[in-house]
Amino acid sequence: MANFKRDGPLIIAAFLVTLVGAAPPSRGERPHIVFILADDLGFNDVGFHGSDQIPTPNIDALAYSGLILNRYYVTALCTPSRSALMTGKHPIHTGMQHTVLYGGEARGLPLNEKLLPEYLKELGYSTHAVGKWHLGFYRDEYTPTHRGFDSHLGFWTGHHDYNDHTAMEKGWWGLDMHRNMDHAWDLHGQYSTDVFTNEAVRIIKTHDTSNRTRDGGKPLFLYVAHAAVHSGNPYNPLPVPDEAVKKVEHVKGYNRRRFAAMLQKMDESVGMITEALSQKGMLQNSIIVFSTDNGGPAAGFNLNAATNWPLRGVKNTLWEGGVRGAGLIWSPLLNNGKGRVSNQLMHITDWLPTLISAAGGDAFSSNGTNGKIDGVDAWRALKEDLPTSRAEVLHNIDDIYGNAALTVGDWKVVKGTTYQGSWDGWYGPSGRGRNFVYGMDLVMHSKCGRALASIGYPLSREQMSKTRMEAQVSCDEEPVEGSSTEYGYYDYQTTEAAMEVPCEPLRSPCLFNVKDDPCEKRNLAQRFPEKLTELLQRLDWYNSTAVPPANLPIDPRANPKLWQYTWTTFGNDKMVELVTEGINHTERSLIAYRLEVGQEPFDHRVHSVRDCYQIKRGISPRAVRNH
């Protein structure tokens, strides 16, 4: 029963909105789309999946009033997931399937690929990106504002320090914070999560909605790709203000506590963005997606402290803990504010056709698409709670790592693994137990909770409790804490019925029924050899469609030291591109340096970069840039 003294303002607000009626979107009016992408968030780091340890009230409020995507898959790493999101294609079809894109590589997401913001601009959208890019920047045309976004404030590499905004990579160090094509030196010292939140709120508040009519107008597409909760530079891997850490003093373990504070700052960001949409009168015609980019780096992986419990594995593994993502979609266009748990199979490639469909377009018939889109349009299925047309998920094929995984229906095959299997376990903490209490009041009275109530979608304890229970993933054995580390490594007590052939993917492929065994403890490869063969043949088919990985050696021209200690577009010199066409990478780098120090590009008396600098000792290389 509701406590009127405590909940009265929310109840009255919802009642008044119900009497007056939340203004429905005009027919033909395209919805605003806000896509919030968390970085390295674990499956068990959000409250709506059952953990009581770290409060995420704003994210949870959207989840309970929207759709919790409980069979939602991402890829195992940053760059592959972002390429899949932006193109609607598997990374094996864009050359982005192997590891991440480093800032020193002279490559990016192929320019012949049409990206999500480009589709939406064709539908009349204003498009803005905030936060992490990680899809290449060695030349101007690979950067966000040259690929469909009207503006971008954020960083181009895979991570940076949240305070000084520098990125350390491959022994190099330099500023990585950009405002469109300029370096944002003025933001030094401001916490990245706050910077990105403030920019997102500014974009919403200044968005012009005055020309929106029954025939359309200028809808907003806002892509907010947080740095959080990815670790920063090694000298300060989990940077967060002290006052934020004080709010989560109940969380045990130094690193997990700092991670919790970083996550709470991002949760506050979700609340502020949703509140801004409400205050602008845009929320009632908005679609909000919240997603992680990959599984969480648990137990010290990448100097981080996420948790995917009870799922197996971590980031950059193809176990469920590496690829099963925390995700949700919220919109009055979906289910009139009645939250539910979606068990429809969905993959990150599906967002492009799904969101374009929601905006009234068709990605499959759009001009400029380079080849077949791998994603499926799930909009109608999500709206009407119908099965999607997706029957399988390719998790990845990486012939360099020697691993691959595929889910078809309830069955999953895992072939090979990363790190020689050293990250193939189960890692906590679980965040459950008598020491934790889930804060439903925090959810209801969060910025998101209040914003939803203000447009007629109040939350109730009964609904939250029911939805949260349905969204939890459980396994048929209880975890027994093994080590005494702050992270908690878990082993499982296995019943006799559950004992199967051990899974050793470096020796032979493993087969799991992930519907019955989401924790991937029971290898059924020997019990169902026909099913194993079927999935392996399907993997072979996918591999026959793959393009080679596009990874390149690190290019010496990218060194931030050469560009006033900044990460920048180091390949813009048209002279370098002209004279190095068809020349191997090593010779190309030497030619670039010869040009920088004023030598003839094919002066073979100069055999090394060191020779170039000795010619002009004491003089910094000049950046020859012809835009």
PDB file of C-alpha atoms in Angstrom, residues 44-47 51-57 60 248 250-251 256 259-261 263-264 305 307 431 436 438:
ATOM      1  CA  ASN A  44      25.299  -7.195 -12.669  1.00  0.00           C
ATOM      2  CA  ASP A  45      26.257  -3.566 -12.089  1.00  0.00           C
ATOM      3  CA  VAL A  46      22.700  -2.262 -12.479  1.00  0.00           C
ATOM      4  CA  GLY A  47      20.025  -2.608  -9.818  1.00  0.00           C
ATOM      5  CA  SER A  51      22.210  -6.426  -7.387  1.00  0.00           C
ATOM      6  CA  ASP A  52      21.550  -4.363  -4.266  1.00  0.00           C
ATOM      7  CA  GLN A  53      25.128  -3.147  -3.882  1.00  0.00           C
ATOM      8  CA  ILE A  54      25.329  -0.044  -6.110  1.00  0.00           C
ATOM      9  CA  PRO A  55      22.233   2.158  -6.342  1.00  0.00           C
ATOM     10  CA  THR A  56      21.365   3.019  -9.964  1.00  0.00           C
ATOM     11  CA  PRO A  57      17.940   4.603  -9.342  1.00  0.00           C
ATOM     12  CA  ASP A  60      16.340   1.481 -12.931  1.00  0.00           C
ATOM     13  CA  VAL A 248      29.030   4.624  -1.440  1.00  0.00           C
ATOM     14  CA  HIS A 250      28.995   0.789   2.233  1.00  0.00           C
ATOM     15  CA  VAL A 251      30.663  -0.864  -0.769  1.00  0.00           C
ATOM     16  CA  ARG A 256      34.918  -1.639  -6.169  1.00  0.00           C
ATOM     17  CA  PHE A 259      33.899   1.936  -9.433  1.00  0.00           C
ATOM     18  CA  ALA A 260      30.579   2.323  -7.617  1.00  0.00           C
ATOM     19  CA  ALA A 261      31.104   6.083  -7.334  1.00  0.00           C
ATOM     20  CA  LEU A 263      28.756   4.414 -11.849  1.00  0.00           C
ATOM     21  CA  GLN A 264      26.624   6.608  -9.600  1.00  0.00           C
ATOM     22  CA  ALA A 305      36.081  -3.735 -10.851  1.00  0.00           C
ATOM     23  CA  THR A 307      30.758  -7.610 -12.169  1.00  0.00           C
ATOM     24  CA  GLY A 431      25.646  -7.727  -4.594  1.00  0.00           C
ATOM     25  CA  PHE A 436      22.219  -4.977   1.183  1.00  0.00           C
ATOM     26  CA  TYR A 438      17.388  -2.352  -2.524  1.00  0.00           C
TER      27      TYR A 438
END
